[in-house]
Tab-separated table of C-alpha atoms in Angstrom:
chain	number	residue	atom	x	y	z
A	294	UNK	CA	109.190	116.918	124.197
A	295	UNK	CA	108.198	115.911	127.791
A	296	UNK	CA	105.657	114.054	126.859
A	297	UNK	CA	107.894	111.097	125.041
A	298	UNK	CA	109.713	110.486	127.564
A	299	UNK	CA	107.330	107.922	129.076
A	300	UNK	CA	106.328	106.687	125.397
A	301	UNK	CA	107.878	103.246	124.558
A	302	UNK	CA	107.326	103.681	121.028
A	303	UNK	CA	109.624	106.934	120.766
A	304	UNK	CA	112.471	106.470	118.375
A	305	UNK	CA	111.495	102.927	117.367
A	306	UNK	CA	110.369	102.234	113.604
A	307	UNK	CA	107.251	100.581	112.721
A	308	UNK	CA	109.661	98.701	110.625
A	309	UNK	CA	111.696	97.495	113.875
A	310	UNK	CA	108.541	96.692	115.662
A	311	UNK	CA	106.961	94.617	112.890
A	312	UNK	CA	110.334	92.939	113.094
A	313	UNK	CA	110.932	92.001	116.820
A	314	UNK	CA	107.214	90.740	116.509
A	315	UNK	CA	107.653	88.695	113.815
A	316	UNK	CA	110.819	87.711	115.321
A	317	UNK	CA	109.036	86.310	118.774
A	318	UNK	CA	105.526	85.779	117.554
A	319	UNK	CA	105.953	84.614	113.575
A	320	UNK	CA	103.654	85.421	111.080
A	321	UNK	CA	101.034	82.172	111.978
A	322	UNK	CA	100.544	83.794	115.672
A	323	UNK	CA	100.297	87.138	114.351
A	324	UNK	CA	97.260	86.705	112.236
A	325	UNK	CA	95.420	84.462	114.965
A	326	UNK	CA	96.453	87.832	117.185
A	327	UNK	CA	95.868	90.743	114.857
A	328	UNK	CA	93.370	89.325	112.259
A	329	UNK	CA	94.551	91.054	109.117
A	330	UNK	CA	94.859	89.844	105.830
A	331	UNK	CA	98.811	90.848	105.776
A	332	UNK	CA	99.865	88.602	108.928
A	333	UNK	CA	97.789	85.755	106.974
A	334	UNK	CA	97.882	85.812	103.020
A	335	UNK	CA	101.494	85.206	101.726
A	336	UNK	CA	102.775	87.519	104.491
A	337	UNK	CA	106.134	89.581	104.388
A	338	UNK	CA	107.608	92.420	105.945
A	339	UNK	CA	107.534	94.550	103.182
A	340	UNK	CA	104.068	93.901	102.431
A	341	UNK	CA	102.713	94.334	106.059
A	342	UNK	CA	104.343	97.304	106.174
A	343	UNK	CA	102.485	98.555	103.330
A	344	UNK	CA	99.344	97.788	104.257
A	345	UNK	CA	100.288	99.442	108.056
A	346	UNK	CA	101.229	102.209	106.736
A	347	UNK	CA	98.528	102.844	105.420
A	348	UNK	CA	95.848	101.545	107.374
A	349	UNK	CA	95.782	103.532	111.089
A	350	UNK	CA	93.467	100.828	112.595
A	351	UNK	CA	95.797	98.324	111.889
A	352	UNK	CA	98.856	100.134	113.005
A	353	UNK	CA	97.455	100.684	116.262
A	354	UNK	CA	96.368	97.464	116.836
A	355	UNK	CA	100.085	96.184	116.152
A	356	UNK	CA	101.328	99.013	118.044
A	357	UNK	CA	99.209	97.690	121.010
A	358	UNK	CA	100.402	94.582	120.721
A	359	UNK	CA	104.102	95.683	120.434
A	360	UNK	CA	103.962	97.636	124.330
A	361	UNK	CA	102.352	94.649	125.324
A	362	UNK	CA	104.832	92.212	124.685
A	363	UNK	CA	107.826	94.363	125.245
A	364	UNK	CA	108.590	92.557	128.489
A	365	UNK	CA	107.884	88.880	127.067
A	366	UNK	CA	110.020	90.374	124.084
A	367	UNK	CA	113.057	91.242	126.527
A	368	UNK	CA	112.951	88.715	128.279
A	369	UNK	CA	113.537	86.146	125.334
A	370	UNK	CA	116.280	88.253	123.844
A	371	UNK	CA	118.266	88.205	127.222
A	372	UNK	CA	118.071	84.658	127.758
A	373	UNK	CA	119.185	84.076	123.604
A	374	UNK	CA	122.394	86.962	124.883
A	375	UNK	CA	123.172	84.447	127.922
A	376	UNK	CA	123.404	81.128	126.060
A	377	UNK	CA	126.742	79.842	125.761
């Protein structure tokens, strides 16, 4: 159990992250990032989850992308809590 405890993906759904990414990125940047078919073709949430689900490639290549952009991700949803 040890072993999560440095893990930024423990206790956080692949639904959540697809969320917060589509939240900061939108669909358009996330198929010029990730090139797959879901982020690009008549995307959804449901859909992309689907196909990510499924596909281990993919999930780790959104998965990447989520650690990545945790602090860019952070950052933008403190400065939306500290608006007026």
């Amino acid at each position: 159990m040890s072993n999560q405890i440095n893990n930024p993906l423990h206790g956080i759904t692949l639904q959540k992250i697809l969320e917060q990414l589509v939240d900061f990125y939108g669909f358009d940047t996330l198929g010029e990032l990730i090139k797959i078919k879901c982020f690009t073709d008549n995307p959804s949430v449901k859909s992309s989850l689907t196909f990510l689900r499924k596909t281990d490639w993919a999930r780790t290549k959104v998965e990447e992308l989520y650690i990545s952009s945790i602090p860019k991700i952070k950052k933008n949803l403190n400065l939306i809590d500290k608006k007026p």
